[in-house]
PDB file of C-alpha atoms in Angstrom:
ATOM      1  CA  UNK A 218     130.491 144.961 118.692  1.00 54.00           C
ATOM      2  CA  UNK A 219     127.240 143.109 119.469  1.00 53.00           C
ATOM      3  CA  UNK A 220     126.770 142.991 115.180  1.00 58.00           C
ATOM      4  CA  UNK A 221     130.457 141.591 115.312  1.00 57.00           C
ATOM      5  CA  UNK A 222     129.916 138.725 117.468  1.00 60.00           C
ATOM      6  CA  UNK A 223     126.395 137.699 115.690  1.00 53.00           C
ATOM      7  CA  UNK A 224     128.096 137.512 112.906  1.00 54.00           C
ATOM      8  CA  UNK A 225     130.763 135.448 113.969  1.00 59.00           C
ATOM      9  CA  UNK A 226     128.391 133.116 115.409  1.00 58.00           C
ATOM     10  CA  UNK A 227     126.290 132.843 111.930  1.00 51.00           C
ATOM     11  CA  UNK A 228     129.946 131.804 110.181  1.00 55.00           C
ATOM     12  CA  UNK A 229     130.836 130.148 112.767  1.00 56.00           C
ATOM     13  CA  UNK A 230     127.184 127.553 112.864  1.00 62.00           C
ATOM     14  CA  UNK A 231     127.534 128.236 108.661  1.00 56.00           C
ATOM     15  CA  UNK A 232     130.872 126.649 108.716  1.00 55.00           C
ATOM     16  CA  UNK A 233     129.703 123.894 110.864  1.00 50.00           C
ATOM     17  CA  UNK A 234     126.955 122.623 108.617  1.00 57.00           C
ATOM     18  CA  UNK A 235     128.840 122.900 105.338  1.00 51.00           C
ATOM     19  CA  UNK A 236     131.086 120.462 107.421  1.00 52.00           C
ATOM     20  CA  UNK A 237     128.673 117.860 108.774  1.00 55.00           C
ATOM     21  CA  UNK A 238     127.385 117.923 105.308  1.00 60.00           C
ATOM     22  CA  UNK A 239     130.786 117.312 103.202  1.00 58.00           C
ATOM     23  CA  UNK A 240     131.491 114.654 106.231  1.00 47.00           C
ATOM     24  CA  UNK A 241     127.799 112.791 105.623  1.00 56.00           C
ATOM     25  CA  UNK A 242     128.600 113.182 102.048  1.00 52.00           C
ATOM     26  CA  UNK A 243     131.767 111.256 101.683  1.00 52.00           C
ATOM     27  CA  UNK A 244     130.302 108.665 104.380  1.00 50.00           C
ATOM     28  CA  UNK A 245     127.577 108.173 102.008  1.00 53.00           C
ATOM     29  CA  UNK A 246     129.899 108.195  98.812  1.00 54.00           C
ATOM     30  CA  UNK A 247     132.201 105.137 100.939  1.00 50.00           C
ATOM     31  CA  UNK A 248     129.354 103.241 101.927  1.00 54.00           C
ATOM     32  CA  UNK A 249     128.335 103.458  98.413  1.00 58.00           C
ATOM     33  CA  UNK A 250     131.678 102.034  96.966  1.00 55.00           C
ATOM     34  CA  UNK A 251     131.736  99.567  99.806  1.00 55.00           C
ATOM     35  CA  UNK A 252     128.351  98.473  99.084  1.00 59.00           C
ATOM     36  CA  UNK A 253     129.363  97.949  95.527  1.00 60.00           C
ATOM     37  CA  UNK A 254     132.154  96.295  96.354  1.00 58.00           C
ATOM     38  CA  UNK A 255     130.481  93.583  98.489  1.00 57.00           C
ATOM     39  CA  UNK A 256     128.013  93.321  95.500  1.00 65.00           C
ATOM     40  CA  UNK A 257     130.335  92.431  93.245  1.00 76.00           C
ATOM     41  CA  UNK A 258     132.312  90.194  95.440  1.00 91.00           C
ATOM     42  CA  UNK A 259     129.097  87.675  95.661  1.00 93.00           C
ATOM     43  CA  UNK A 260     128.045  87.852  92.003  1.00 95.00           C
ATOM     44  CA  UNK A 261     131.854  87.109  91.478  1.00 95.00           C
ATOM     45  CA  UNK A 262     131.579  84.355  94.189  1.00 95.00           C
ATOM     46  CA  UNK A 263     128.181  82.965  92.690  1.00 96.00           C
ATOM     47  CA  UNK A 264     129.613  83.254  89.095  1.00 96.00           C
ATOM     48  CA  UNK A 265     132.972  81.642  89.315  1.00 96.00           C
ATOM     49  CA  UNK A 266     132.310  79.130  91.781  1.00 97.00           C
ATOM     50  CA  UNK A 267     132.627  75.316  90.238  1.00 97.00           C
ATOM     51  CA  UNK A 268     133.056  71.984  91.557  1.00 98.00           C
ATOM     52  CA  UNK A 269     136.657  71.207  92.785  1.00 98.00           C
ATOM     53  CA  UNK A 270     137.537  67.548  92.857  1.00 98.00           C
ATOM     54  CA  UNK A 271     141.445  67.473  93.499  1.00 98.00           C
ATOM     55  CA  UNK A 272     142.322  69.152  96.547  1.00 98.00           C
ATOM     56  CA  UNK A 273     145.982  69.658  98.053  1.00 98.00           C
ATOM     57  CA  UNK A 274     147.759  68.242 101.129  1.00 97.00           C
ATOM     58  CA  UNK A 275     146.978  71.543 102.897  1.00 98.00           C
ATOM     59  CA  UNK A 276     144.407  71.088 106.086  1.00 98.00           C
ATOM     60  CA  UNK A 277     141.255  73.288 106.693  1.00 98.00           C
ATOM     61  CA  UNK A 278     141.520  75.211 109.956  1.00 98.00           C
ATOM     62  CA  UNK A 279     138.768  75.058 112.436  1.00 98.00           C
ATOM     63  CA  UNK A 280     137.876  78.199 111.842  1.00 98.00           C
ATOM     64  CA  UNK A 281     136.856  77.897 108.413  1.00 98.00           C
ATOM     65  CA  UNK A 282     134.694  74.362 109.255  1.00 98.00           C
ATOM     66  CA  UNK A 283     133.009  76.846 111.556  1.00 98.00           C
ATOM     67  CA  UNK A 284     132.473  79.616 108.917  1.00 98.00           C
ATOM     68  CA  UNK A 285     131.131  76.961 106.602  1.00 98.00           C
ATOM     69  CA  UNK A 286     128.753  75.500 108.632  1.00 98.00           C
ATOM     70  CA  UNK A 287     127.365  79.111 109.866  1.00 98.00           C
ATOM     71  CA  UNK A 288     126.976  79.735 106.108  1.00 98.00           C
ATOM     72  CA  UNK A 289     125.325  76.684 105.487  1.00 98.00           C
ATOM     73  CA  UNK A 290     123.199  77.466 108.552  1.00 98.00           C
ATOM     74  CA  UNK A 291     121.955  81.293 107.291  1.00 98.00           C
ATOM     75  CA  UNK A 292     119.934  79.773 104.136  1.00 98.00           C
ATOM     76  CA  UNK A 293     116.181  80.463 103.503  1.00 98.00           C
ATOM     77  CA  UNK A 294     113.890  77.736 105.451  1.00 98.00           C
ATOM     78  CA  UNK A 295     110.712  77.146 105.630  1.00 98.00           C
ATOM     79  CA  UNK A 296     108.677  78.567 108.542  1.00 97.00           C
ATOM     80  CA  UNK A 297     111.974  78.814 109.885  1.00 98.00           C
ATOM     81  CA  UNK A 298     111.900  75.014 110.931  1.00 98.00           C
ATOM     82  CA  UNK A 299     115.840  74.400 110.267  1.00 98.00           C
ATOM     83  CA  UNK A 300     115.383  71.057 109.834  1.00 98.00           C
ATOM     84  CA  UNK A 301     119.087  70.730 109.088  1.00 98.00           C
ATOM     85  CA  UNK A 302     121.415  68.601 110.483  1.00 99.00           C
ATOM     86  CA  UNK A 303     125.910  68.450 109.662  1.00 99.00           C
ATOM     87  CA  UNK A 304     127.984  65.599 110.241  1.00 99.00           C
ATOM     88  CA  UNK A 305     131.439  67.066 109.941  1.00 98.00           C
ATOM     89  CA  UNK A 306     133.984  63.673 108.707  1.00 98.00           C
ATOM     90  CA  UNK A 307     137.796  64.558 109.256  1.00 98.00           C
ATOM     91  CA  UNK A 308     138.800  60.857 110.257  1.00 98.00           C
ATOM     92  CA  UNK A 309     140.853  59.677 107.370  1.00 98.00           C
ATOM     93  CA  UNK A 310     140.045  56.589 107.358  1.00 98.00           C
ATOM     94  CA  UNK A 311     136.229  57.368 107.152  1.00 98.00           C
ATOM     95  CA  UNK A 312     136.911  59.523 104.174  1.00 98.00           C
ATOM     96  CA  UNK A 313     138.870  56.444 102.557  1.00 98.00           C
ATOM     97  CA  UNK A 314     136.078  54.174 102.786  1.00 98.00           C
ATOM     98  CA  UNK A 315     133.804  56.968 100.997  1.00 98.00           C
ATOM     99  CA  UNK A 316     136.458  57.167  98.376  1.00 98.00           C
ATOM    100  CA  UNK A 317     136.606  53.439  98.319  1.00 98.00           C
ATOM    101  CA  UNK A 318     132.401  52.283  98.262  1.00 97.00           C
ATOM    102  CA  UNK A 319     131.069  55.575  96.364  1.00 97.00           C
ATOM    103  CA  UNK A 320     132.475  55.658  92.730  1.00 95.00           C
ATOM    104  CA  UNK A 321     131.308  59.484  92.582  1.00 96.00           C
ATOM    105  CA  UNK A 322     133.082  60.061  95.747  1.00 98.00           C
ATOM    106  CA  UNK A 323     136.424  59.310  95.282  1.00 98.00           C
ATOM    107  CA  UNK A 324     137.943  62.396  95.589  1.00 98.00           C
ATOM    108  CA  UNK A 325     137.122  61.644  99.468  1.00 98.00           C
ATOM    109  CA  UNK A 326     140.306  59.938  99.359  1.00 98.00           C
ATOM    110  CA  UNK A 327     142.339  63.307  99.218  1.00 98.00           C
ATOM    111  CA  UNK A 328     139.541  66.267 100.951  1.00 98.00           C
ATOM    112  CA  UNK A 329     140.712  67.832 103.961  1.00 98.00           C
ATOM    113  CA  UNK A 330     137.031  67.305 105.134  1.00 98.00           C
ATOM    114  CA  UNK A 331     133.388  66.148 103.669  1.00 98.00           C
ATOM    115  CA  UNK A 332     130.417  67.490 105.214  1.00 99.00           C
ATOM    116  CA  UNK A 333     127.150  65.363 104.586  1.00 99.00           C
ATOM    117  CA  UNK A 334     124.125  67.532 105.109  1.00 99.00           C
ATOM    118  CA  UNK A 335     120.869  65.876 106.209  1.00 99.00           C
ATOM    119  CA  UNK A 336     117.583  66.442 106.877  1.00 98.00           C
ATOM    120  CA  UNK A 337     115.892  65.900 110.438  1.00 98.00           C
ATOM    121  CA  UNK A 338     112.315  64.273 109.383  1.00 98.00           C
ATOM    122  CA  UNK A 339     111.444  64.982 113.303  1.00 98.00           C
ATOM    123  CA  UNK A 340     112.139  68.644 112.367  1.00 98.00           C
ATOM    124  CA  UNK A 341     109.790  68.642 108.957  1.00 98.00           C
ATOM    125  CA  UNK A 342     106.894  70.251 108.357  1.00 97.00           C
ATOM    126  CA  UNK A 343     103.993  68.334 108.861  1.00 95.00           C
ATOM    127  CA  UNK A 344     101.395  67.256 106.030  1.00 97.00           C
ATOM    128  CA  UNK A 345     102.014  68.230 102.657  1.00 96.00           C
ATOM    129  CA  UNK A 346     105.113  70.288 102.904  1.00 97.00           C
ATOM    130  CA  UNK A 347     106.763  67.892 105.163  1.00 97.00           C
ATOM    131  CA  UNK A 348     109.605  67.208 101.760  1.00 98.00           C
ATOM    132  CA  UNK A 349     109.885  71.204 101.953  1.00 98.00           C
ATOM    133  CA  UNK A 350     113.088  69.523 104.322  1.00 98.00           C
ATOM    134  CA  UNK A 351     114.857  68.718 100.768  1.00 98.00           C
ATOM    135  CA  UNK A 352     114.634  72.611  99.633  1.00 98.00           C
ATOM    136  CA  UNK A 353     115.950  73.921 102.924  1.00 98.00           C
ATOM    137  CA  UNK A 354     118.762  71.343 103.015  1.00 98.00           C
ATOM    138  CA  UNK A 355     119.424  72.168  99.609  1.00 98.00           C
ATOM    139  CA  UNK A 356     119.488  75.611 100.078  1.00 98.00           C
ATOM    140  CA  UNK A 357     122.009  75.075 102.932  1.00 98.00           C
ATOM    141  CA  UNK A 358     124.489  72.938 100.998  1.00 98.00           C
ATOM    142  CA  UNK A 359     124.735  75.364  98.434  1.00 98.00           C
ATOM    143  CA  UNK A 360     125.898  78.827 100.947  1.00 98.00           C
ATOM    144  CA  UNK A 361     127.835  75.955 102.222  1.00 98.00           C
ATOM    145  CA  UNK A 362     129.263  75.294  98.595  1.00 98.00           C
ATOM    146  CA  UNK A 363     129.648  79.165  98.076  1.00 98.00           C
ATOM    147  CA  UNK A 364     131.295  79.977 101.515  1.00 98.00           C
ATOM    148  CA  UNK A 365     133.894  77.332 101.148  1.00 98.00           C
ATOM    149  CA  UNK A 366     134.590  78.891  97.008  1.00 98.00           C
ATOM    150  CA  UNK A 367     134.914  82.619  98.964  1.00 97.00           C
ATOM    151  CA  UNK A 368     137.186  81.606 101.535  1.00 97.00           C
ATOM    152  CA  UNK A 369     139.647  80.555  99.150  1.00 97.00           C
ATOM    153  CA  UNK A 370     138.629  76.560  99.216  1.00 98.00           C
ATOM    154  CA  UNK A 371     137.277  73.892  96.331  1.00 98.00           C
ATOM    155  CA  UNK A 372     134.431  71.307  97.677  1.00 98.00           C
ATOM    156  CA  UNK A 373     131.885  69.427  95.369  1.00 98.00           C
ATOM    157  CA  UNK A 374     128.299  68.496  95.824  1.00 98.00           C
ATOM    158  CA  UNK A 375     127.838  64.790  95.427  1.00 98.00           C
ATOM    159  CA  UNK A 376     124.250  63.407  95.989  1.00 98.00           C
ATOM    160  CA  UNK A 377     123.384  61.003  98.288  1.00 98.00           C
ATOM    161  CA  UNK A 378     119.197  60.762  98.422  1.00 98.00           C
ATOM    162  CA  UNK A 379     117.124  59.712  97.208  1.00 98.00           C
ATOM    163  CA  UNK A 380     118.912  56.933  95.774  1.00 98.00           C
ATOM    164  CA  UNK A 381     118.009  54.651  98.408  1.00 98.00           C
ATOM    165  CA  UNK A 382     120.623  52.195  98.384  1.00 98.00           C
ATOM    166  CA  UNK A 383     123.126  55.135  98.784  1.00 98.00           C
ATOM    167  CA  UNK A 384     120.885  56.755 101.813  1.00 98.00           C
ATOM    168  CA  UNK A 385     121.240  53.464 103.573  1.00 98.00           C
ATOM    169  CA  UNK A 386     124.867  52.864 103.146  1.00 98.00           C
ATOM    170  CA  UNK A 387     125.421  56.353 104.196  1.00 98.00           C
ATOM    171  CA  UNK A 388     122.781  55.855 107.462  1.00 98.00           C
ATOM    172  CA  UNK A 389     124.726  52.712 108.642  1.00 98.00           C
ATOM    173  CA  UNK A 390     128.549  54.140 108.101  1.00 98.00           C
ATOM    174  CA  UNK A 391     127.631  57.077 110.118  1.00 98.00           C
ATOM    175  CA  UNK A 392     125.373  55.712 112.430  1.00 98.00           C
ATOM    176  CA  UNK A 393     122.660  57.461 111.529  1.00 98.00           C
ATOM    177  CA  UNK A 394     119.244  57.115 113.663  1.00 98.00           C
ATOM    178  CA  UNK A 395     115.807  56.811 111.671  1.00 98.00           C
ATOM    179  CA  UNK A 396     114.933  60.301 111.514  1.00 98.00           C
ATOM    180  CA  UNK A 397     117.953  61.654 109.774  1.00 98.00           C
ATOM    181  CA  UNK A 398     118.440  61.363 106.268  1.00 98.00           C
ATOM    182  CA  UNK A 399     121.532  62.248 104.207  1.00 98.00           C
ATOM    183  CA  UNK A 400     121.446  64.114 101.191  1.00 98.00           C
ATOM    184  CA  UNK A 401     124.409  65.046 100.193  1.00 98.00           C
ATOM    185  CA  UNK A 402     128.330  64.652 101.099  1.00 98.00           C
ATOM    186  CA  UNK A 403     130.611  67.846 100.504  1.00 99.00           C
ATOM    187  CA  UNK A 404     133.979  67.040 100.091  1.00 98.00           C
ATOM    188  CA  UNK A 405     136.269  69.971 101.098  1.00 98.00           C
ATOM    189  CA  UNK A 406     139.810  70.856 100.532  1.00 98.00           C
ATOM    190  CA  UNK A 407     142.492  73.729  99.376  1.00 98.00           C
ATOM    191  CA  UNK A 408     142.371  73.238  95.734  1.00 98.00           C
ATOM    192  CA  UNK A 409     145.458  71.204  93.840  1.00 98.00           C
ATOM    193  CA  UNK A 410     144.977  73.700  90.952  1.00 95.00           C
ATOM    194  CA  UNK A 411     142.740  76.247  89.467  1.00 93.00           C
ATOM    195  CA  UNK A 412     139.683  75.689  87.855  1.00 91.00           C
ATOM    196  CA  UNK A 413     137.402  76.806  85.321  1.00 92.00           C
ATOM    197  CA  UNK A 414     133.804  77.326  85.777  1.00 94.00           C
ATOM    198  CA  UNK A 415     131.187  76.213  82.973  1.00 94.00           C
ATOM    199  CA  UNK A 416     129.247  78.536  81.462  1.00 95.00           C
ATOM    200  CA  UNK A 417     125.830  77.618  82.283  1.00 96.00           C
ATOM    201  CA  UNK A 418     123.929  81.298  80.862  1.00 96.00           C
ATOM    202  CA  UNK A 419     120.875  79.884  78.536  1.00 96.00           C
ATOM    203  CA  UNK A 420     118.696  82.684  77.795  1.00 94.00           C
ATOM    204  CA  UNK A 421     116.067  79.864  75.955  1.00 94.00           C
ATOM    205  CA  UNK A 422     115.779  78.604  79.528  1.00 95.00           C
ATOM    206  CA  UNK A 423     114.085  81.433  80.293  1.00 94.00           C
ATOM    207  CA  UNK A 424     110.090  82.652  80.008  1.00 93.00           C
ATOM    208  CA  UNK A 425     108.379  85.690  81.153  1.00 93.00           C
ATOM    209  CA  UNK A 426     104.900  85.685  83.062  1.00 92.00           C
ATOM    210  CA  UNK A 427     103.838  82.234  80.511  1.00 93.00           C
ATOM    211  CA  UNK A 428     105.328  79.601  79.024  1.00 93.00           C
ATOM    212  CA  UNK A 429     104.775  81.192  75.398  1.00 89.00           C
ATOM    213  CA  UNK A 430     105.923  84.261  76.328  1.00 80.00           C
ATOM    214  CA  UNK A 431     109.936  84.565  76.047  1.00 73.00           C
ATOM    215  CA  UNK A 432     110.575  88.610  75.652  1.00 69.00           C
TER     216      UNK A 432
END
């Protein structure tokens, strides 16, 4: 009797394992296809995005400004200085007079939304890599760029510095104090119609450890 019951403990604990490990197995086999699937959701993201210029009448929901600016937020910055700054335009007749005194811009006329990024010179490094500001900004308009192509919307880059007539007609429409400089305006919207990104792949672009090496 006692060999009975030992034994049924052994299958019992045997049984037990061979389950915990065919459970962590085909946890580990999801995340794995999950993980894959998020991969190739953001190279699809990065790959097809393109710049949207004709947007419909549909509006962007509050939610998704807030998405987009917590995107644009999350980009690489140096020493972590987020020298960032977001001025969010939804007043139509704002975005009219972009359309109207920017000639790359007038696709203003019909966004839901443009979002000019700026830097915060007050916020800069100091010395040297004070115009590291210009890299993190960048960085931030484009997860902005790539959030709003995810989430289903079209929005173009168009540049604002460092043209410096365009800086200060930007800095006096929106009030901007001395410290802040624009750099770019996003216009946002639900797309009017699909469109095609352009193949940009140019391996001759391309060199490995030296400029005469190209393997």
């Amino acid at each position: 009797m006692k060999n009975y019951k030992f034994l049924t403990i052994l299958l019992a604990i045997g049984l037990v394992t061979v389950a915990y490990k065919w459970v962590a197995c085909s946890t580990s086999q999801t995340e794995t296809a999950a993980d894959a699937v998020v991969e190739k959701s953001t190279i699809d993201d990065i790959m097809t995005r393109s710049s949207v210029r004709a947007y419909s009448d549909k509006e962007v929901e509050p939610e998704k400004i807030d998405t987009l600016l917590r995107a644009a937020m999350a980009a690489p910055t140096a020493r972590n200085l987020q020298p960032w700054r977001f001025v969010v335009i939804n007043d139509r007749a704002l975005l009219d007079t972009i359309s109207a005194n920017f000639g790359s811009m007038t696709m203003a006329k019909n966004a839901s939304l443009a979002i000019v990024t700026c830097g915060d010179l007050s916020a800069a490094m100091e010395g040297e890599g004070r115009d590291y500001w210009i890299q993190d900004v960048s960085a931030a308009t484009e997860n902005l760029l790539l959030a709003a192509h995810a989430m289903g919307l079209g929005a173009v880059w168009c540049g604002i510095y460092p043209v410096s007539s365009r800086v200060a007609d930007f800095s006096a429409l929106l009030s901007l104090p001395d410290n802040i400089i624009p750099m770019a305006c996003v216009c946002i919207g639900y797309p009017a119609a699909e469109s095609t990104p352009k193949d940009k792949w140019h391996p001759e672009y391309i060199r490995y450890n030296s400029w005469t090496d190209r393997k």
